[in-house]
Tab-separated table of C-alpha atoms in Angstrom:
chain	number	residue	atom	x	y	z
A	1	MET	CA	-58.335	10.760	-47.122
A	2	TYR	CA	-54.915	9.198	-47.780
A	3	LEU	CA	-56.525	7.030	-50.342
A	4	SER	CA	-58.227	9.913	-52.059
A	5	ILE	CA	-54.937	11.822	-52.439
A	6	ILE	CA	-53.227	8.792	-53.921
A	7	ASP	CA	-56.297	8.151	-56.077
A	8	ILE	CA	-56.197	11.679	-57.414
A	9	ILE	CA	-52.500	11.472	-58.204
A	10	VAL	CA	-52.940	8.149	-59.972
A	11	ASN	CA	-56.131	9.006	-61.827
A	12	TYR	CA	-55.144	12.469	-62.941
A	13	PHE	CA	-51.379	11.962	-63.286
A	14	PRO	CA	-51.059	12.992	-66.957
A	15	LEU	CA	-53.170	16.101	-66.310
A	16	LEU	CA	-51.108	17.006	-63.226
A	17	ILE	CA	-47.831	16.596	-65.083
A	18	LYS	CA	-49.154	18.772	-67.882
A	19	GLY	CA	-50.191	21.430	-65.338
A	20	LEU	CA	-46.788	21.238	-63.655
A	21	GLY	CA	-45.146	21.630	-67.073
A	22	VAL	CA	-47.195	24.744	-67.799
A	23	THR	CA	-46.383	26.219	-64.363
A	24	LEU	CA	-42.646	25.579	-64.682
A	25	ALA	CA	-42.505	26.778	-68.282
A	26	LEU	CA	-44.472	29.933	-67.509
A	27	SER	CA	-42.189	30.600	-64.533
A	28	ALA	CA	-39.071	30.034	-66.609
A	29	ILE	CA	-40.322	32.360	-69.358
A	30	THR	CA	-41.120	34.943	-66.687
A	31	VAL	CA	-37.692	34.683	-65.063
A	32	VAL	CA	-35.795	35.004	-68.343
A	33	GLY	CA	-38.017	37.832	-69.625
A	34	GLY	CA	-37.978	39.489	-66.203
A	35	ALA	CA	-34.181	39.309	-66.069
A	36	ILE	CA	-33.872	41.017	-69.466
A	37	ILE	CA	-36.424	43.735	-68.626
A	38	GLY	CA	-34.917	44.069	-65.143
A	39	PHE	CA	-31.427	44.552	-66.518
A	40	LEU	CA	-32.636	47.244	-68.940
A	41	VAL	CA	-34.633	49.019	-66.238
A	42	CYS	CA	-31.619	48.864	-63.932
A	43	LEU	CA	-29.466	50.485	-66.647
A	44	PHE	CA	-32.130	53.210	-66.882
A	45	THR	CA	-32.086	53.881	-63.139
A	46	MET	CA	-28.297	54.113	-63.099
A	47	SER	CA	-27.928	56.180	-66.254
A	48	ASN	CA	-26.787	59.785	-66.258
A	49	SER	CA	-29.901	60.914	-68.102
A	50	LYS	CA	-32.494	62.310	-65.707
A	51	ILE	CA	-35.382	61.274	-67.949
A	52	LEU	CA	-34.258	57.632	-68.216
A	53	LYS	CA	-33.596	57.578	-64.490
A	54	PHE	CA	-37.083	58.895	-63.776
A	55	LEU	CA	-38.709	56.410	-66.158
A	56	GLY	CA	-36.846	53.491	-64.606
A	57	LYS	CA	-37.680	54.491	-61.051
A	58	ALA	CA	-41.317	55.228	-61.902
A	59	TYR	CA	-41.671	51.793	-63.507
A	60	ILE	CA	-40.267	50.059	-60.441
A	61	GLU	CA	-42.415	52.017	-57.996
A	62	VAL	CA	-45.671	51.679	-59.946
A	63	ILE	CA	-45.291	47.945	-60.589
A	64	ARG	CA	-44.297	47.185	-57.020
A	65	GLY	CA	-47.073	49.358	-55.637
A	66	ILE	CA	-49.964	47.536	-57.332
A	67	PRO	CA	-51.187	43.997	-56.534
A	68	LEU	CA	-49.985	41.445	-59.065
A	69	PHE	CA	-53.484	39.977	-59.361
A	70	LEU	CA	-54.794	43.357	-60.469
A	71	GLN	CA	-51.953	43.731	-62.992
A	72	LEU	CA	-52.879	40.339	-64.460
A	73	TYR	CA	-56.480	41.509	-64.967
A	74	ILE	CA	-55.362	44.715	-66.669
A	75	PHE	CA	-53.037	42.907	-69.071
A	76	TYR	CA	-55.595	40.172	-69.667
A	77	ILE	CA	-58.287	42.654	-70.650
A	78	LEU	CA	-55.881	44.726	-72.743
A	79	LEU	CA	-54.273	41.829	-74.594
A	80	SER	CA	-56.443	38.716	-74.611
A	81	ASN	CA	-58.396	39.781	-77.680
A	82	GLU	CA	-55.227	39.803	-79.734
A	83	ILE	CA	-53.290	36.915	-78.201
A	84	SER	CA	-53.908	33.794	-76.122
A	85	SER	CA	-54.557	34.281	-72.426
A	86	PHE	CA	-51.399	32.300	-71.655
A	87	VAL	CA	-49.250	34.828	-73.544
A	88	ALA	CA	-51.128	37.764	-72.023
A	89	ILE	CA	-50.490	36.417	-68.524
A	90	ALA	CA	-46.867	35.649	-69.378
A	91	ILE	CA	-46.340	39.252	-70.503
A	92	ALA	CA	-47.993	40.572	-67.343
A	93	LEU	CA	-45.764	38.365	-65.186
A	94	ILE	CA	-42.634	39.443	-67.080
A	95	VAL	CA	-43.480	43.119	-66.702
A	96	ASN	CA	-44.078	42.549	-63.006
A	97	SER	CA	-40.971	40.473	-62.402
A	98	GLY	CA	-38.805	42.999	-64.299
A	99	ALA	CA	-39.381	45.586	-61.587
A	100	TYR	CA	-38.228	43.202	-58.852
A	101	VAL	CA	-35.244	41.929	-60.835
A	102	ALA	CA	-34.161	45.524	-61.545
A	103	GLU	CA	-33.944	46.065	-57.800
A	104	ILE	CA	-32.076	42.777	-57.352
A	105	ILE	CA	-29.468	43.807	-59.940
A	106	ARG	CA	-29.142	47.307	-58.487
A	107	ALA	CA	-28.581	45.851	-55.010
A	108	GLY	CA	-26.027	43.417	-56.449
A	109	ILE	CA	-24.084	46.206	-58.128
A	110	GLN	CA	-24.238	48.484	-55.108
A	111	SER	CA	-22.959	45.727	-52.852
A	112	ILE	CA	-19.562	45.976	-54.581
A	113	ASP	CA	-17.049	48.086	-52.674
A	114	LYS	CA	-16.613	51.593	-54.097
A	115	GLY	CA	-12.861	51.027	-54.047
A	116	GLN	CA	-13.198	48.517	-56.893
A	117	TYR	CA	-14.763	51.189	-59.079
A	118	GLU	CA	-12.152	53.760	-58.075
A	119	ALA	CA	-9.247	51.402	-58.686
A	120	SER	CA	-10.524	50.587	-62.160
A	121	ARG	CA	-11.181	54.234	-63.052
A	122	SER	CA	-7.801	55.293	-61.664
A	123	LEU	CA	-6.184	52.808	-64.072
A	124	GLY	CA	-7.749	54.738	-66.942
A	125	MET	CA	-10.582	52.277	-67.630
A	126	SER	CA	-13.791	53.844	-68.916
A	127	LYS	CA	-17.054	53.753	-66.984
A	128	ARG	CA	-18.409	51.141	-69.381
A	129	LYS	CA	-15.360	48.874	-69.204
A	130	THR	CA	-15.284	49.225	-65.437
A	131	MET	CA	-18.882	48.065	-65.286
A	132	ILE	CA	-18.398	45.149	-67.682
A	133	LYS	CA	-14.985	43.923	-66.573
A	134	VAL	CA	-14.861	44.727	-62.865
A	135	ILE	CA	-18.229	45.445	-61.266
A	136	LEU	CA	-20.694	43.114	-63.016
A	137	PRO	CA	-18.550	39.947	-62.785
A	138	GLN	CA	-18.293	40.513	-59.037
A	139	SER	CA	-21.944	41.353	-58.485
A	140	ILE	CA	-23.145	38.348	-60.496
A	141	LYS	CA	-22.533	36.047	-57.554
A	142	ASN	CA	-24.992	38.110	-55.501
A	143	ILE	CA	-27.421	38.507	-58.378
A	144	ILE	CA	-27.723	34.899	-59.613
A	145	PRO	CA	-28.908	33.381	-56.300
A	146	ALA	CA	-31.326	36.283	-55.765
A	147	ILE	CA	-32.789	35.746	-59.230
A	148	GLY	CA	-33.070	32.039	-58.374
A	149	ASN	CA	-35.124	32.950	-55.329
A	150	GLU	CA	-37.215	35.189	-57.547
A	151	TYR	CA	-37.852	32.066	-59.674
A	152	VAL	CA	-39.201	30.279	-56.593
A	153	THR	CA	-41.496	33.221	-55.836
A	154	ILE	CA	-42.697	33.324	-59.435
A	155	ILE	CA	-43.575	29.607	-59.438
A	156	LYS	CA	-45.998	30.390	-56.630
A	157	GLU	CA	-47.242	33.623	-58.200
A	158	THR	CA	-48.129	31.969	-61.515
A	159	SER	CA	-50.965	30.256	-59.629
A	160	LEU	CA	-52.825	33.575	-59.857
A	161	GLY	CA	-52.932	32.983	-63.601
A	162	SER	CA	-55.420	30.132	-62.999
A	163	ALA	CA	-58.120	32.808	-62.739
A	164	PHE	CA	-57.731	32.983	-66.519
A	165	PHE	CA	-57.608	29.192	-67.095
A	166	ILE	CA	-54.118	29.079	-68.571
A	167	GLY	CA	-53.649	25.361	-67.873
A	168	ASP	CA	-51.167	25.662	-64.994
A	169	LEU	CA	-51.242	23.533	-61.825
A	170	MET	CA	-53.945	25.644	-60.180
A	171	THR	CA	-56.121	25.417	-63.284
A	172	VAL	CA	-55.644	21.648	-63.153
A	173	GLN	CA	-56.761	21.728	-59.526
A	174	LYS	CA	-60.052	23.299	-60.594
A	175	GLN	CA	-60.525	20.697	-63.325
A	176	ILE	CA	-59.843	17.800	-60.938
A	177	GLY	CA	-62.126	19.304	-58.287
A	178	ASN	CA	-64.977	19.737	-60.744
A	179	ASP	CA	-64.461	16.234	-62.090
A	180	SER	CA	-64.076	14.319	-58.818
A	181	TYR	CA	-65.889	16.630	-56.381
A	182	ASP	CA	-62.919	16.139	-54.037
A	183	PHE	CA	-61.828	19.787	-53.917
A	184	LEU	CA	-59.767	19.473	-50.743
A	185	GLY	CA	-57.942	16.444	-52.092
A	186	ALA	CA	-57.206	18.286	-55.336
A	187	TYR	CA	-55.886	21.287	-53.399
A	188	ILE	CA	-53.608	19.078	-51.326
A	189	VAL	CA	-52.286	17.258	-54.377
A	190	VAL	CA	-51.329	20.435	-56.241
A	191	ALA	CA	-49.881	21.832	-52.998
A	192	ILE	CA	-47.577	18.795	-52.907
A	193	PHE	CA	-46.595	19.408	-56.533
A	194	TYR	CA	-45.858	23.087	-55.836
A	195	PHE	CA	-43.865	22.252	-52.734
A	196	ILE	CA	-41.722	19.633	-54.444
A	197	SER	CA	-40.857	22.092	-57.254
A	198	THR	CA	-40.049	25.068	-55.019
A	199	PHE	CA	-38.176	23.009	-52.434
A	200	SER	CA	-35.937	21.263	-54.949
A	201	LEU	CA	-35.308	24.540	-56.737
A	202	SER	CA	-34.269	26.218	-53.455
A	203	LYS	CA	-31.834	23.371	-52.832
A	204	ILE	CA	-30.311	23.790	-56.291
A	205	ILE	CA	-29.956	27.547	-55.715
A	206	SER	CA	-28.146	27.168	-52.409
A	207	ARG	CA	-25.772	24.789	-54.149
A	208	ILE	CA	-25.049	27.382	-56.856
A	209	GLU	CA	-24.621	30.009	-54.158
A	210	ARG	CA	-22.009	27.900	-52.405
A	211	ALA	CA	-20.162	27.301	-55.668
A	212	TYR	CA	-19.954	31.068	-56.256
A	213	LYS	CA	-18.627	31.696	-52.743
A	214	LYS	CA	-15.651	29.375	-53.254
A	215	ASN	CA	-13.189	32.091	-54.231
A	216	ASP	CA	-14.126	34.583	-51.524
B	1	MET	CA	4.445	68.919	-63.926
B	2	ILE	CA	1.276	69.249	-61.857
B	3	LYS	CA	0.104	72.685	-60.895
B	4	ILE	CA	-2.755	73.320	-58.505
B	5	GLU	CA	-4.218	76.793	-58.136
B	6	ASN	CA	-6.802	78.017	-55.625
B	7	LEU	CA	-8.237	74.548	-55.222
B	8	SER	CA	-11.243	74.132	-52.936
B	9	LYS	CA	-13.383	71.106	-52.200
B	10	SER	CA	-16.277	70.618	-49.871
B	11	PHE	CA	-18.591	67.718	-49.109
B	12	GLY	CA	-21.969	69.293	-48.431
B	13	ASN	CA	-21.320	71.959	-45.815
B	14	LEU	CA	-17.995	70.498	-44.802
B	15	SER	CA	-15.127	72.370	-46.381
B	16	VAL	CA	-12.300	69.858	-46.808
B	17	LEU	CA	-9.803	71.755	-48.951
B	18	LYS	CA	-9.444	75.518	-48.703
B	19	ASN	CA	-7.664	77.388	-51.413
B	20	ILE	CA	-4.758	75.029	-52.052
B	21	ASN	CA	-1.833	76.152	-54.199
B	22	LEU	CA	0.889	73.684	-55.042
B	23	GLU	CA	3.269	72.840	-57.808
B	24	ILE	CA	4.875	69.429	-58.181
B	25	LYS	CA	7.909	69.158	-60.415
B	26	GLU	CA	8.827	66.281	-62.646
B	27	LYS	CA	10.637	63.400	-60.863
B	28	GLU	CA	9.938	64.996	-57.521
B	29	VAL	CA	8.977	62.892	-54.499
B	30	VAL	CA	6.509	64.745	-52.319
B	31	SER	CA	5.030	63.492	-49.057
B	32	ILE	CA	1.890	64.868	-47.493
B	33	ILE	CA	1.565	64.515	-43.735
B	34	GLY	CA	-0.908	65.856	-41.215
B	35	PRO	CA	-3.633	64.829	-38.750
B	36	SER	CA	-6.591	62.750	-39.944
B	37	GLY	CA	-9.312	64.830	-41.513
B	38	SER	CA	-6.848	67.470	-42.641
B	39	GLY	CA	-7.684	66.878	-46.315
B	40	LYS	CA	-4.531	64.974	-47.351
B	41	SER	CA	-6.320	62.127	-49.078
B	42	THR	CA	-8.872	64.424	-50.678
B	43	LEU	CA	-6.077	66.540	-52.139
B	44	LEU	CA	-4.438	63.409	-53.535
B	45	ARG	CA	-7.729	62.194	-54.992
B	46	CYS	CA	-8.258	65.565	-56.667
B	47	LEU	CA	-4.982	65.086	-58.544
B	48	ASN	CA	-6.462	62.331	-60.722
B	49	LEU	CA	-9.978	63.750	-60.469
B	50	LEU	CA	-11.378	60.815	-58.539
B	51	GLU	CA	-12.699	63.702	-56.507
B	52	ILE	CA	-13.962	66.629	-58.575
B	53	PRO	CA	-13.012	69.899	-56.847
B	54	ASN	CA	-15.548	72.695	-56.371
B	55	GLU	CA	-13.211	75.445	-57.386
B	56	GLY	CA	-9.735	76.072	-58.711
B	57	LYS	CA	-7.521	74.935	-61.512
B	58	ILE	CA	-5.378	71.861	-62.084
B	59	THR	CA	-2.792	71.761	-64.848
B	60	PHE	CA	-0.950	68.600	-65.883
B	61	GLU	CA	2.016	68.995	-68.250
B	62	ASN	CA	0.789	72.444	-69.287
B	63	GLN	CA	-2.657	71.084	-70.094
B	64	VAL	CA	-5.612	72.321	-68.088
B	65	ILE	CA	-7.445	69.255	-66.854
B	66	PHE	CA	-9.785	71.027	-64.497
B	67	GLU	CA	-10.863	74.604	-64.120
B	68	HIS	CA	-13.749	76.123	-62.248
B	69	SER	CA	-13.670	79.804	-61.515
B	70	ASN	CA	-16.065	82.710	-62.149
B	71	ASN	CA	-18.807	80.692	-63.864
B	72	HIS	CA	-16.264	79.022	-66.109
B	73	LYS	CA	-16.213	75.269	-65.613
B	74	GLU	CA	-14.106	72.849	-67.553
B	75	VAL	CA	-13.307	69.213	-66.838
B	76	CYS	CA	-10.849	67.331	-69.028
B	77	ARG	CA	-12.842	65.694	-71.842
B	78	ASP	CA	-10.742	62.597	-72.024
B	79	LEU	CA	-10.447	61.695	-68.352
B	80	ASN	CA	-9.489	58.112	-69.161
B	81	SER	CA	-6.381	58.889	-71.160
B	82	PHE	CA	-5.426	61.563	-68.616
B	83	ARG	CA	-5.652	58.933	-65.872
B	84	ASN	CA	-3.422	56.598	-67.922
B	85	ASN	CA	-0.607	58.931	-66.876
B	86	ILE	CA	-1.362	58.766	-63.191
B	87	GLY	CA	-1.166	55.563	-61.180
B	88	MET	CA	-2.855	55.354	-57.820
B	89	VAL	CA	-2.382	53.036	-54.866
B	90	PHE	CA	-5.069	52.894	-52.208
B	91	GLN	CA	-5.066	52.267	-48.480
B	92	HIS	CA	-7.264	49.193	-48.870
B	93	PHE	CA	-5.414	47.832	-51.948
B	94	ASN	CA	-8.603	47.496	-54.037
B	95	ILE	CA	-7.262	44.438	-55.790
B	96	PHE	CA	-9.880	42.818	-58.037
B	97	PRO	CA	-10.801	39.691	-56.029
B	98	ASN	CA	-12.457	37.888	-58.941
B	99	MET	CA	-9.305	37.821	-61.072
B	100	THR	CA	-6.032	35.986	-60.762
B	101	VAL	CA	-2.930	37.916	-59.792
B	102	ILE	CA	-1.705	38.195	-63.366
B	103	ASP	CA	-5.152	39.191	-64.695
B	104	ASN	CA	-5.248	41.995	-62.132
B	105	ILE	CA	-2.122	43.447	-63.720
B	106	ALA	CA	-2.999	42.850	-67.371
B	107	LEU	CA	-6.623	44.046	-67.214
B	108	ALA	CA	-6.079	47.785	-67.605
B	109	PRO	CA	-3.280	47.710	-70.213
B	110	ILE	CA	-5.448	45.464	-72.405
B	111	ASN	CA	-8.743	47.269	-71.903
B	112	THR	CA	-7.360	50.732	-72.427
B	113	ASN	CA	-5.803	49.496	-75.690
B	114	LYS	CA	-2.382	50.356	-74.395
B	115	MET	CA	-0.987	46.900	-75.094
B	116	SER	CA	-1.943	43.737	-76.911
B	117	LYS	CA	-2.867	40.740	-74.801
B	118	SER	CA	0.492	39.040	-75.243
B	119	GLU	CA	2.444	42.233	-74.502
B	120	ALA	CA	0.389	42.880	-71.382
B	121	TYR	CA	0.934	39.379	-70.001
B	122	ALA	CA	4.644	39.476	-70.838
B	123	GLU	CA	4.956	42.800	-69.031
B	124	ALA	CA	2.979	41.417	-66.079
B	125	VAL	CA	5.431	38.520	-65.800
B	126	VAL	CA	8.368	40.939	-65.768
B	127	LEU	CA	6.739	42.982	-63.009
B	128	LEU	CA	5.797	39.923	-60.950
B	129	ASN	CA	9.364	38.674	-61.183
B	130	LYS	CA	10.553	42.009	-59.902
B	131	ILE	CA	8.521	41.716	-56.697
B	132	GLY	CA	9.052	37.968	-56.310
B	133	LEU	CA	5.413	37.003	-56.730
B	134	ILE	CA	5.766	35.125	-60.005
B	135	ASP	CA	4.845	31.801	-58.400
B	136	LYS	CA	1.509	33.338	-57.374
B	137	LYS	CA	0.595	34.527	-60.846
B	138	ASP	CA	-2.371	32.180	-61.252
B	139	SER	CA	-3.553	32.401	-57.643
B	140	PHE	CA	-6.533	34.430	-56.593
B	141	PRO	CA	-5.874	37.452	-54.376
B	142	ASN	CA	-7.492	35.826	-51.324
B	143	LYS	CA	-4.357	33.652	-51.134
B	144	LEU	CA	-2.111	36.722	-50.723
B	145	SER	CA	-1.033	38.487	-47.542
B	146	GLY	CA	-1.803	42.188	-47.075
B	147	GLY	CA	1.728	43.173	-47.992
B	148	GLN	CA	1.620	41.036	-51.127
B	149	LYS	CA	-1.742	42.553	-52.112
B	150	GLN	CA	-0.400	46.072	-51.754
B	151	ARG	CA	2.729	45.250	-53.746
B	152	LEU	CA	0.492	43.752	-56.406
B	153	ALA	CA	-1.557	46.969	-56.401
B	154	ILE	CA	1.626	48.969	-56.922
B	155	ILE	CA	2.807	46.955	-59.925
B	156	ARG	CA	-0.742	46.919	-61.299
B	157	ALA	CA	-0.488	50.706	-61.451
B	158	LEU	CA	3.083	50.546	-62.817
B	159	ALA	CA	1.920	48.308	-65.669
B	160	MET	CA	0.260	51.362	-67.198
B	161	SER	CA	3.699	53.052	-67.168
B	162	PRO	CA	2.349	56.211	-65.569
B	163	LYS	CA	4.322	59.430	-65.230
B	164	VAL	CA	3.065	60.073	-61.732
B	165	MET	CA	2.314	57.666	-58.897
B	166	LEU	CA	-0.069	58.621	-56.108
B	167	PHE	CA	-0.012	56.674	-52.842
B	168	ASP	CA	-2.899	57.122	-50.440
B	169	GLU	CA	-1.754	55.879	-47.022
B	170	PRO	CA	-0.365	52.714	-48.620
B	171	THR	CA	0.732	51.096	-45.356
B	172	SER	CA	-2.062	52.157	-42.980
B	173	ALA	CA	-4.112	48.990	-43.424
B	174	LEU	CA	-1.148	46.625	-43.164
B	175	ASP	CA	0.002	44.415	-40.313
B	176	PRO	CA	3.198	45.944	-38.886
B	177	GLU	CA	5.449	43.201	-40.218
B	178	MET	CA	4.215	43.848	-43.784
B	179	VAL	CA	4.995	47.560	-43.807
B	180	LYS	CA	8.660	47.254	-44.688
B	181	GLU	CA	8.253	45.245	-47.912
B	182	VAL	CA	5.734	47.787	-49.210
B	183	LEU	CA	7.888	50.781	-48.296
B	184	GLU	CA	10.862	49.136	-50.018
B	185	LEU	CA	8.863	48.836	-53.225
B	186	ILE	CA	7.693	52.456	-53.009
B	187	LYS	CA	11.301	53.480	-52.571
B	188	TYR	CA	12.187	51.457	-55.639
B	189	VAL	CA	9.432	53.244	-57.610
B	190	ALA	CA	10.718	56.628	-56.438
B	191	ASN	CA	14.239	55.670	-57.484
B	192	LEU	CA	12.991	54.864	-60.990
B	193	GLY	CA	12.784	58.622	-61.376
B	194	MET	CA	9.031	58.727	-61.303
B	195	THR	CA	7.081	61.639	-59.901
B	196	VAL	CA	5.622	60.439	-56.614
B	197	VAL	CA	3.068	61.960	-54.264
B	198	ILE	CA	2.480	60.006	-51.094
B	199	VAL	CA	0.087	60.571	-48.217
B	200	THR	CA	1.539	58.795	-45.229
B	201	HIS	CA	1.757	58.477	-41.463
B	202	GLU	CA	5.208	56.900	-41.711
B	203	MET	CA	7.220	59.994	-40.744
B	204	ARG	CA	10.636	58.350	-40.896
B	205	PHE	CA	9.884	57.054	-44.369
B	206	ALA	CA	8.616	60.468	-45.542
B	207	GLU	CA	11.791	62.038	-44.213
B	208	GLU	CA	13.959	59.502	-45.974
B	209	ILE	CA	12.504	59.492	-49.481
B	210	SER	CA	10.966	62.941	-49.992
B	211	ASP	CA	12.373	65.926	-51.797
B	212	ARG	CA	9.719	68.032	-50.119
B	213	VAL	CA	7.249	67.390	-47.328
B	214	ILE	CA	3.883	69.098	-47.070
B	215	PHE	CA	2.185	69.516	-43.717
B	216	MET	CA	-1.573	69.968	-43.954
B	217	ASP	CA	-4.079	70.910	-41.279
B	218	GLU	CA	-7.780	71.761	-41.486
B	219	GLY	CA	-7.863	71.744	-45.265
B	220	LYS	CA	-4.918	74.047	-45.735
B	221	ILE	CA	-1.258	73.630	-46.559
B	222	VAL	CA	0.452	74.876	-43.418
B	223	GLU	CA	4.027	74.301	-44.439
B	224	ILE	CA	6.060	72.978	-47.355
B	225	ASN	CA	9.697	72.323	-46.694
B	226	SER	CA	12.573	70.023	-47.370
B	227	PRO	CA	12.363	67.021	-45.039
B	228	ASN	CA	15.415	67.832	-42.925
B	229	ILE	CA	14.086	71.311	-42.139
B	230	LEU	CA	10.465	70.325	-41.669
B	231	PHE	CA	11.242	67.453	-39.326
B	232	SER	CA	14.013	69.110	-37.300
B	233	LYS	CA	13.187	72.821	-37.125
B	234	PRO	CA	9.822	73.520	-38.753
B	235	ASP	CA	8.867	77.119	-39.525
B	236	ASN	CA	5.318	76.829	-38.341
B	237	PRO	CA	4.348	76.282	-34.671
B	238	ARG	CA	1.408	74.085	-35.733
B	239	THR	CA	3.819	71.762	-37.582
B	240	LYS	CA	6.011	71.627	-34.512
B	241	GLU	CA	3.028	70.748	-32.326
B	242	PHE	CA	1.926	67.956	-34.659
B	243	LEU	CA	5.413	66.473	-34.979
B	244	SER	CA	5.965	66.569	-31.229
B	245	LYS	CA	2.925	64.320	-30.876
B	246	VAL	CA	3.806	61.783	-33.556
B	247	LEU	CA	7.586	61.539	-33.365
């Protein structure tokens, strides 16, 4: 058993590293895209326009109310004729993550004391300037760590993409299993790879979090 | 300078201000006293439209900034430049914790295009010198005491050179030994000849600095009088009852 795990790592190392690369890259693309979509959706939900507000809220509720796996299938079927399955899955993950990030940003903004907003407005600063100069810089220290944790979640969620053979760690697991017939060993090896990535990322995030808390 | 007519404000079913009429003259120092929940702070917050009233009319320097009566509703279009004229100091200071002391002061003058960067920082230095906090200019607010934070909040408002200063229970959140330094600075502001409206529980202070004192209860103005009359022989029995409890 021990031997077989080490054997798998040694024999399939280049393949595993490639799979890990795909997983981390896909996750990173998802986080960045999700943050952009999330920020826009959050602006929608906080806007004065009732239509934009409704659209933003509907997006968040619908996306969060449907299993991610199902969303991947829908996007895959809709898009994979035009573009590669990797891109189709990446888009699906971004759309999904955007809804969660929008809620993260909203929570970050709402965690700022109302007095900060009032003080800025009472000084004659516009709504926009108040947001940019006073509220967002303060909420960023709540938002960044939460988005980091979202990154950790996404690393795990990208494994669902292996159903569409996008070359990520879980896809690699299938390849190794089929090649060596040691399915359990292959599962354990990719589990170790996932754990090392998520655990080290969590450690980095808590470090960033502590750095942000310095001036509190 | 500020004229309030038939002003009413309610939060949901709770009526907080009931038909308030009040005129504040230029360079006047007016204190508002009364039990908690009497609507003092809400009235103050209506003056710079941090709270939008339900009904009534507010005029500032002969310009209608708010009117809502008989299906006619009008809120000042350029709220931001109106608020440039009115500084406000809050009970909980509301200093920006993510900025240094000097950035707290310079932020609004720069971002409202009132001053250039260099002017704003030069002015901030002058103000910090005045309150003896110049050596803290690059510190973050978490290094300041409560009294220092509130004095910073006062000069932050002064940096906009407002015509009116509003103080909302400026000493209520302070440790007792910090109260005096803040009151001294408020007195200094009043002596600059600025129009001042202050909501306070410091009766002695209200008596000392005010031209007129307003006593409010249950959302209404019960009595407006000069401080020596209001505090020694008030016209209204309700005022007398309140003062007998707090003095």
